[in-house]
CSV table of C-alpha atoms and ligand atoms in Angstrom, one decimal:
chain,number,residue,atom,x,y,z
A,1,UNK,CA,-60.8,29.8,36.7
A,2,UNK,CA,-57.1,28.7,35.5
A,3,UNK,CA,-54.5,30.7,37.4
A,4,UNK,CA,-52.3,32.8,35.0
A,5,UNK,CA,-49.2,31.5,36.5
A,6,UNK,CA,-50.1,27.9,35.9
A,7,UNK,CA,-50.8,28.5,32.2
A,8,UNK,CA,-47.1,30.3,32.0
A,9,UNK,CA,-45.8,27.3,33.4
A,10,UNK,CA,-47.2,24.9,30.8
A,11,UNK,CA,-46.4,27.4,28.1
A,12,UNK,CA,-42.7,27.7,29.1
A,13,UNK,CA,-42.7,23.7,29.2
A,14,UNK,CA,-44.3,23.5,25.7
A,15,UNK,CA,-42.1,26.2,24.3
A,16,UNK,CA,-38.9,24.1,25.8
A,17,UNK,CA,-40.0,20.8,24.2
A,18,UNK,CA,-39.2,19.5,20.9
A,19,UNK,CA,-41.4,16.5,20.9
A,20,UNK,CA,-44.7,15.9,23.0
A,21,UNK,CA,-46.3,13.0,23.7
A,22,UNK,CA,-50.1,13.3,24.4
A,23,UNK,CA,-52.0,10.6,26.4
A,24,UNK,CA,-55.9,10.0,27.1
A,25,UNK,CA,-57.4,7.9,29.4
A,26,UNK,CA,-57.9,4.3,28.9
A,27,UNK,CA,-61.7,3.4,27.0
A,28,UNK,CA,-61.5,6.9,25.5
A,29,UNK,CA,-64.4,8.8,24.6
A,30,UNK,CA,-65.3,11.6,22.3
A,31,UNK,CA,-63.8,14.1,24.7
A,32,UNK,CA,-60.5,12.0,25.4
A,33,UNK,CA,-59.8,11.6,21.7
A,34,UNK,CA,-61.2,14.9,20.6
A,35,UNK,CA,-58.8,16.4,23.3
A,36,UNK,CA,-55.8,14.4,22.4
A,37,UNK,CA,-56.0,15.2,18.6
A,38,UNK,CA,-57.1,18.7,18.9
A,39,UNK,CA,-53.9,19.8,21.3
A,40,UNK,CA,-52.1,17.3,19.0
A,41,UNK,CA,-52.9,19.1,15.7
A,42,UNK,CA,-52.0,22.5,17.2
A,43,UNK,CA,-49.1,21.4,18.7
A,44,UNK,CA,-47.8,19.9,15.3
A,45,UNK,CA,-48.6,23.2,13.5
A,46,UNK,CA,-46.3,24.8,16.1
A,47,UNK,CA,-43.5,22.5,14.7
A,48,UNK,CA,-43.4,20.1,17.7
A,49,UNK,CA,-43.2,16.1,16.9
A,50,UNK,CA,-46.4,14.7,18.3
A,51,UNK,CA,-47.3,11.5,19.4
A,52,UNK,CA,-50.6,10.4,21.0
A,53,UNK,CA,-51.7,7.1,22.7
A,54,UNK,CA,-54.2,5.7,25.2
A,55,UNK,CA,-53.9,2.6,26.8
A,56,UNK,CA,-54.9,-1.0,25.6
A,57,UNK,CA,-57.4,-1.5,23.9
A,58,UNK,CA,-55.7,1.0,21.4
A,59,UNK,CA,-58.5,1.6,19.1
A,60,UNK,CA,-60.6,4.4,18.1
A,61,UNK,CA,-64.4,4.3,18.7
A,62,UNK,CA,-65.9,3.7,15.2
A,63,UNK,CA,-68.1,7.0,15.3
A,64,UNK,CA,-64.6,9.1,15.9
A,65,UNK,CA,-62.8,7.6,13.0
A,66,UNK,CA,-63.5,10.9,10.8
A,67,UNK,CA,-61.6,13.0,13.2
A,68,UNK,CA,-58.4,14.5,11.4
A,69,UNK,CA,-55.2,13.8,13.0
A,70,UNK,CA,-55.5,9.8,13.5
A,71,UNK,CA,-52.0,9.6,12.0
A,72,UNK,CA,-50.4,10.7,15.1
A,73,UNK,CA,-51.4,7.6,16.9
A,74,UNK,CA,-48.8,5.6,18.2
A,75,UNK,CA,-49.5,2.2,20.1
A,76,UNK,CA,-48.8,2.5,24.1
A,77,UNK,CA,-46.0,-0.3,23.3
A,78,UNK,CA,-44.0,1.8,20.8
A,79,UNK,CA,-44.3,5.2,22.5
A,80,UNK,CA,-41.1,6.8,23.5
A,81,UNK,CA,-41.2,10.0,24.9
A,82,UNK,CA,-38.4,12.1,24.8
A,83,UNK,CA,-39.3,15.4,26.4
A,84,UNK,CA,-42.9,16.7,27.7
A,85,UNK,CA,-45.9,14.5,28.3
A,86,UNK,CA,-49.6,16.1,28.3
A,87,UNK,CA,-52.2,14.1,29.6
A,88,UNK,CA,-56.0,14.8,28.9
A,89,UNK,CA,-59.3,13.8,30.3
A,90,UNK,CA,-57.2,11.6,32.9
A,91,UNK,CA,-58.1,12.2,36.7
A,92,UNK,CA,-55.4,10.1,38.0
A,93,UNK,CA,-52.4,8.1,36.8
A,94,UNK,CA,-54.7,4.9,37.6
A,95,UNK,CA,-56.8,5.7,34.2
A,96,UNK,CA,-53.2,5.5,32.2
A,97,UNK,CA,-52.3,1.9,33.3
A,98,UNK,CA,-49.8,1.4,30.3
A,99,UNK,CA,-48.2,4.2,31.0
A,100,UNK,CA,-47.1,4.0,34.7
A,101,UNK,CA,-43.2,3.7,33.7
A,102,UNK,CA,-43.1,6.7,31.4
A,103,UNK,CA,-45.3,8.8,33.7
A,104,UNK,CA,-42.6,8.2,36.5
A,105,UNK,CA,-39.5,8.4,34.2
A,106,UNK,CA,-38.8,12.1,35.1
A,107,UNK,CA,-40.5,13.6,32.1
A,108,UNK,CA,-42.3,16.8,32.9
A,109,UNK,CA,-46.3,16.3,32.9
A,110,UNK,CA,-48.7,18.7,32.0
A,111,UNK,CA,-52.1,17.3,33.2
A,112,UNK,CA,-55.3,19.1,31.5
A,113,UNK,CA,-58.6,17.8,32.9
A,114,UNK,CA,-62.1,18.6,34.3
A,115,UNK,CA,-62.9,15.7,36.9
A,116,UNK,CA,-63.6,16.9,40.1
A,117,UNK,CA,-61.7,14.0,41.7
A,118,UNK,CA,-58.2,14.9,39.6
A,119,UNK,CA,-55.1,14.0,41.8
A,120,UNK,CA,-53.3,16.7,40.5
A,121,UNK,CA,-50.5,13.9,39.4
A,122,UNK,CA,-48.9,16.5,37.1
A,123,UNK,CA,-45.9,18.8,37.2
A,124,UNK,CA,-48.2,21.4,36.2
A,125,UNK,CA,-51.8,21.0,36.7
A,126,UNK,CA,-54.5,22.6,34.5
A,127,UNK,CA,-57.7,21.3,36.1
A,128,UNK,CA,-61.0,23.3,36.0
A,129,UNK,CA,-64.1,21.4,37.3
A,130,UNK,CA,-66.6,23.9,36.3
A,131,UNK,CA,-65.6,22.8,32.4
A,132,UNK,CA,-68.2,20.6,30.5
A,133,UNK,CA,-65.3,18.9,28.9
A,134,UNK,CA,-61.4,18.8,28.6
A,135,UNK,CA,-61.7,20.0,25.0
A,136,UNK,CA,-63.6,23.0,26.4
A,137,UNK,CA,-60.3,23.9,28.7
A,138,UNK,CA,-58.1,23.1,25.6
A,139,UNK,CA,-60.0,25.6,23.6
A,140,UNK,CA,-60.0,28.1,26.5
A,141,UNK,CA,-56.2,28.2,27.1
A,142,UNK,CA,-54.9,27.6,23.6
A,143,UNK,CA,-53.7,31.1,23.0
A,144,UNK,CA,-52.1,31.1,26.3
A,145,UNK,CA,-50.2,27.9,25.3
A,146,UNK,CA,-49.2,29.9,22.3
A,147,UNK,CA,-51.2,27.6,20.0
A,148,UNK,CA,-53.2,28.6,16.8
A,149,UNK,CA,-56.6,27.1,16.3
A,150,UNK,CA,-57.1,25.3,13.0
A,151,UNK,CA,-60.4,24.1,11.4
A,152,UNK,CA,-59.2,20.5,11.9
A,153,UNK,CA,-58.1,21.1,15.3
A,154,UNK,CA,-61.8,22.9,16.0
A,155,UNK,CA,-63.5,19.8,14.5
A,156,UNK,CA,-61.8,17.6,17.4
A,157,UNK,CA,-62.5,20.1,20.0
A,158,UNK,CA,-66.1,20.8,19.2
A,159,UNK,CA,-66.3,16.9,19.1
A,160,UNK,CA,-65.1,16.5,22.8
A,161,UNK,CA,-67.5,19.2,23.7
A,162,UNK,CA,-70.8,17.8,21.9
A,163,UNK,CA,-70.1,14.5,23.5
A,164,UNK,CA,-69.5,15.2,26.9
A,165,UNK,CA,-72.2,17.4,27.0
A,166,UNK,CA,-74.8,14.6,25.7
A,167,UNK,CA,-75.3,17.2,22.6
A,168,UNK,CA,-75.5,20.0,24.9
A,169,UNK,CA,-78.1,18.7,26.9
A,170,UNK,CA,-76.5,17.5,30.1
A,171,UNK,CA,-76.3,20.3,33.0
A,172,UNK,CA,-72.5,20.6,32.7
A,173,UNK,CA,-73.3,22.5,29.5
A,174,UNK,CA,-72.9,26.3,30.8
A,175,UNK,CA,-73.0,29.7,28.9
A,176,UNK,CA,-69.6,29.1,28.8
A,177,UNK,CA,-69.7,25.8,27.1
A,178,UNK,CA,-72.0,27.2,24.2
A,179,UNK,CA,-69.8,30.4,24.0
A,180,UNK,CA,-67.0,28.1,23.1
A,181,UNK,CA,-68.7,26.0,20.8
A,182,UNK,CA,-70.0,29.1,19.0
A,183,UNK,CA,-66.5,30.2,18.7
A,184,UNK,CA,-65.4,26.6,17.2
A,185,UNK,CA,-68.3,27.1,14.5
A,186,UNK,CA,-67.0,30.4,13.7
A,187,UNK,CA,-63.6,28.5,13.2
A,188,UNK,CA,-65.2,26.6,10.5
A,189,UNK,CA,-67.0,23.6,12.4
A,190,UNK,CA,-70.2,22.6,10.9
A,191,UNK,CA,-72.4,21.2,13.8
A,192,UNK,CA,-74.6,19.3,11.7
A,193,UNK,CA,-71.7,17.8,9.9
A,194,UNK,CA,-70.1,16.6,13.2
A,195,UNK,CA,-73.8,15.4,14.4
A,196,UNK,CA,-73.8,13.0,11.1
A,197,UNK,CA,-70.6,11.4,11.7
A,198,UNK,CA,-70.8,10.8,15.6
A,199,UNK,CA,-74.6,10.0,15.5
A,200,UNK,CA,-75.8,9.1,12.3
A,201,UNK,CA,-73.0,6.7,11.4
A,202,UNK,CA,-74.3,3.3,13.0
A,203,UNK,CA,-74.5,0.0,11.0
A,204,UNK,CA,-77.5,-1.8,10.7
A,205,UNK,CA,-75.6,-4.6,12.7
A,206,UNK,CA,-75.5,-2.2,15.7
A,207,UNK,CA,-79.1,-1.0,15.5
A,208,UNK,CA,-80.2,-4.6,15.9
A,209,UNK,CA,-77.8,-5.4,18.7
A,210,UNK,CA,-79.0,-2.3,20.7
A,211,UNK,CA,-82.6,-3.7,19.8
A,212,UNK,CA,-81.4,-6.7,21.7
A,213,UNK,CA,-79.6,-5.1,24.6
A,214,UNK,CA,-82.4,-2.8,25.2
A,215,UNK,CA,-84.9,-5.8,25.1
A,216,UNK,CA,-83.2,-7.1,27.9
A,217,UNK,CA,-83.3,-3.7,30.0
A,218,UNK,CA,-84.3,-3.9,33.7
A,219,UNK,CA,-85.4,-1.4,36.0
A,220,UNK,CA,-85.5,-2.1,39.9
A,221,UNK,CA,-88.1,-0.7,42.3
A,222,UNK,CA,-85.8,-0.6,45.4
A,223,UNK,CA,-82.9,1.2,43.9
A,224,UNK,CA,-84.1,3.1,41.0
A,225,UNK,CA,-81.3,1.4,39.2
A,226,UNK,CA,-82.1,0.7,35.3
A,227,UNK,CA,-79.3,-1.6,33.5
A,228,UNK,CA,-78.3,-3.8,30.8
A,229,UNK,CA,-75.9,-6.5,30.9
A,230,UNK,CA,-73.5,-7.0,27.6
A,231,UNK,CA,-71.7,-10.1,27.0
A,232,UNK,CA,-69.1,-11.0,24.7
A,233,UNK,CA,-71.7,-13.3,23.4
A,234,UNK,CA,-74.0,-10.8,22.6
A,235,UNK,CA,-71.2,-8.9,20.8
A,236,UNK,CA,-70.3,-11.6,18.7
A,237,UNK,CA,-73.8,-12.5,17.7
A,238,UNK,CA,-74.2,-9.0,16.1
A,239,UNK,CA,-70.5,-8.7,15.1
A,240,UNK,CA,-70.3,-5.4,17.3
A,241,UNK,CA,-66.8,-4.1,19.1
A,242,UNK,CA,-67.2,-3.3,22.6
A,243,UNK,CA,-65.9,0.5,21.9
A,244,UNK,CA,-69.1,0.9,19.6
A,245,UNK,CA,-71.4,0.7,22.7
A,246,UNK,CA,-70.4,4.2,24.3
A,247,UNK,CA,-73.6,5.6,23.9
A,248,UNK,CA,-76.0,2.9,24.8
A,249,UNK,CA,-76.5,4.3,28.3
A,250,UNK,CA,-78.2,7.2,26.9
A,251,UNK,CA,-81.1,5.2,25.7
A,252,UNK,CA,-81.4,3.5,29.2
A,253,UNK,CA,-81.6,7.3,30.5
A,254,UNK,CA,-84.9,7.8,28.9
A,255,UNK,CA,-86.6,6.1,31.1
A,256,UNK,CA,-89.1,8.4,33.0
A,257,UNK,CA,-88.6,6.6,36.7
A,258,UNK,CA,-85.1,5.6,36.5
A,259,UNK,CA,-82.6,7.7,39.1
A,260,UNK,CA,-79.4,5.5,38.1
A,261,UNK,CA,-78.6,4.0,34.6
A,262,UNK,CA,-75.8,1.2,34.4
A,263,UNK,CA,-74.4,-0.3,31.6
A,264,UNK,CA,-72.3,-3.8,32.6
A,265,UNK,CA,-69.8,-4.9,29.8
A,266,UNK,CA,-68.0,-8.0,29.9
A,267,UNK,CA,-64.4,-7.6,28.4
A,268,UNK,CA,-62.4,-10.4,26.9
A,269,UNK,CA,-60.7,-11.4,29.9
A,270,UNK,CA,-64.3,-11.9,31.7
A,271,UNK,CA,-63.8,-8.7,33.8
A,272,UNK,CA,-66.9,-6.5,34.1
A,273,UNK,CA,-66.6,-3.0,33.4
A,274,UNK,CA,-69.7,-0.6,34.6
A,275,UNK,CA,-70.7,2.9,33.2
A,276,UNK,CA,-72.9,4.7,35.3
A,277,UNK,CA,-75.0,7.7,35.1
A,278,UNK,CA,-77.6,9.4,37.3
A,279,UNK,CA,-80.0,12.1,37.5
A,280,UNK,CA,-81.3,14.6,40.7
A,281,UNK,CA,-77.6,15.1,41.7
A,282,UNK,CA,-77.3,11.5,43.0
A,283,UNK,CA,-73.8,11.3,43.7
A,284,UNK,CA,-72.5,8.2,41.7
A,285,UNK,CA,-69.1,9.3,41.6
A,286,UNK,CA,-68.6,8.5,45.0
A,287,UNK,CA,-69.9,5.1,44.5
A,288,UNK,CA,-67.6,4.3,41.5
A,289,UNK,CA,-64.7,5.8,43.5
A,290,UNK,CA,-65.5,3.5,46.5
A,291,UNK,CA,-65.4,0.6,43.9
A,292,UNK,CA,-62.0,1.5,42.6
A,293,UNK,CA,-63.1,3.9,39.9
A,294,UNK,CA,-64.2,7.3,39.5
A,295,UNK,CA,-65.9,10.0,37.5
A,296,UNK,CA,-68.0,13.3,37.8
A,297,UNK,CA,-71.0,13.0,40.4
A,298,UNK,CA,-73.4,12.1,37.5
A,299,UNK,CA,-71.0,10.2,35.2
A,300,UNK,CA,-68.9,7.7,36.7
A,301,UNK,CA,-67.5,4.3,36.0
A,302,UNK,CA,-65.0,1.6,37.1
A,303,UNK,CA,-64.0,-1.8,36.4
A,304,UNK,CA,-65.4,-4.4,38.8
A,305,UNK,CA,-63.1,-6.6,41.2
A,306,UNK,CA,-66.2,-9.1,41.6
A,307,UNK,CA,-66.4,-12.2,39.5
A,308,UNK,CA,-69.1,-11.9,36.7
A,309,UNK,CA,-72.3,-10.0,36.1
A,310,UNK,CA,-74.4,-10.9,38.9
A,311,UNK,CA,-71.5,-10.6,41.8
A,312,UNK,CA,-71.1,-7.1,40.1
A,313,UNK,CA,-74.6,-6.1,40.1
A,314,UNK,CA,-75.3,-7.1,44.0
A,315,UNK,CA,-72.1,-5.4,45.0
A,316,UNK,CA,-73.2,-2.0,43.3
A,317,UNK,CA,-76.9,-2.7,44.6
A,318,UNK,CA,-75.6,-2.8,48.0
A,319,UNK,CA,-73.6,0.1,47.4
A,320,UNK,CA,-76.6,2.3,46.4
A,321,UNK,CA,-78.5,1.3,49.2
A,322,UNK,CA,-75.8,1.9,51.8
A,323,UNK,CA,-75.2,5.4,50.1
A,324,UNK,CA,-78.7,6.3,51.1
A,325,UNK,CA,-79.9,6.4,47.2
A,326,UNK,CA,-82.2,3.7,47.6
A,327,UNK,CA,-85.8,4.5,47.1
A,328,UNK,CA,-86.8,2.9,50.4
A,329,UNK,CA,-84.7,5.1,52.5
A,330,UNK,CA,-85.4,8.4,50.9
B,1,5GP,P1,-67.9,6.2,31.1
B,1,5GP,O1,-69.0,5.6,31.7
B,1,5GP,O2,-68.5,7.1,29.9
B,1,5GP,O3,-67.0,5.1,30.5
B,1,5GP,O4,-67.4,7.3,32.1
B,1,5GP,C1,-67.8,8.0,32.7
B,1,5GP,C2,-67.2,9.0,33.4
B,1,5GP,O5,-66.4,8.1,34.5
B,1,5GP,C3,-65.7,9.5,32.7
B,1,5GP,O6,-65.6,10.9,33.4
B,1,5GP,C4,-64.7,9.0,33.1
B,1,5GP,O7,-63.6,9.6,33.1
B,1,5GP,C5,-65.0,8.2,34.4
B,1,5GP,N1,-64.7,6.7,34.6
B,1,5GP,C6,-65.2,5.8,33.8
B,1,5GP,N2,-64.6,4.6,34.1
B,1,5GP,C7,-63.4,5.0,35.1
B,1,5GP,C8,-62.5,4.3,35.9
B,1,5GP,O8,-62.4,3.1,35.6
B,1,5GP,N3,-61.8,5.1,36.9
B,1,5GP,C9,-62.0,6.4,36.9
B,1,5GP,N4,-61.2,7.2,37.7
B,1,5GP,N5,-62.9,7.3,36.3
B,1,5GP,C10,-63.9,6.4,35.1
B,2,MN,MN1,-64.2,14.5,29.6
C-alpha cells in the first residue's frame, strides 16, 4: 500500500511542473518502456511537456515498437530537464548511468518502482514491493496524481504488466494484478492484439537464432544452473540485436530440472551482462546484488566485472554454491 501523504506530495509536484522528464532503466524491458510511455501519455494529456528517455544503448526493443507515444523519446545526450524528473522501474540511481548529473542537479525526483531493493533515492518515493509491475502501480495511482487514462496509455500499461508477469504466469501475479488488467481491458485494451504484437512478431532470423542459442544450452548438475552464452558473433551471424533477446531466458526455464536459469550476453564492449531467473524461491536477487547488480528474488541481473564468459560463469557458479543454493549442500 502507498501512503496517501506520498501520493499527495507527488501530485503537488506534478501540478507545479510545466515539463516532466520520465526516465526508465538501462536495457529497458516491457515494464520500463510501458510505464515510461503510459505515464508520459497521461501527463501530456494533462498539458505537460513530456520527454522520456533511458540510458544508452537508447533503443526500443523490437517487440515494443508498436507502443503508442514513442514520439516522446529524447536521447540521453539531448535531454534538458527544466522541472520535474520521474523515474520508473528503477531500483537505484545506478540503473540510470547516463543521468547521474541531472539526478543530482537539484530537480525534484518522483521515484515509482516495485523492486524490493529500491534505495528510495527520490524526493518522493512511490514504491510498492507487492506490485507485479511498475505499470500496475502507475495504473493504481493515476487518479491520485490527477491523471486520466486513455486507451493508448492503457495499452502501454497493460504491456508492462503482461511482460513483467510472464503473461500472468509468474508468482507475482496477484488478484490485484488481474483486477488492474481487467480494468485496462475495460479501457479498450485488446489482450490478443497486445499478445500478437509482443509475442508473435519475431523474424525468421530471430527464430533461427533462438534455435542456435538453445542448441548450446547447458544444464549443470551441481548448481542446478541452466545457461546459454550469447556472443556478438552469434548475433551477427543471424542479424539479431541484443535488445531482441529479452525473452530467450524463458525458454531455458521450461527445463524441468533447472533451479536457476542464466543468460550470459556479450555486449559490444566485450563486457558480459547476466540475466537470471530462479524457481522454488531461490534468492538470486542477493547474488546479483553481491555481484554489483540487483533485482527481485526470482528475477535479477548484473553487469559482470570479470573478463569474458568463462570467468563470469565461474564466479556465478561459486556464488551460487557459497549462498547454499547448490544441489550438493541442500
Ligand atoms: P532482466 O534479466 O530482465 O534484465 O532483469 C531482471 C530483473 O533484474 C529486473 O527487475 C531488473 O530491473 C533487474 N536487473 C537486471 N540487471 C540489473 C542490474 O544491473 N542492476 C540492478 N540493480 N538490477 C538489475
Ligand atoms: Mn518491472
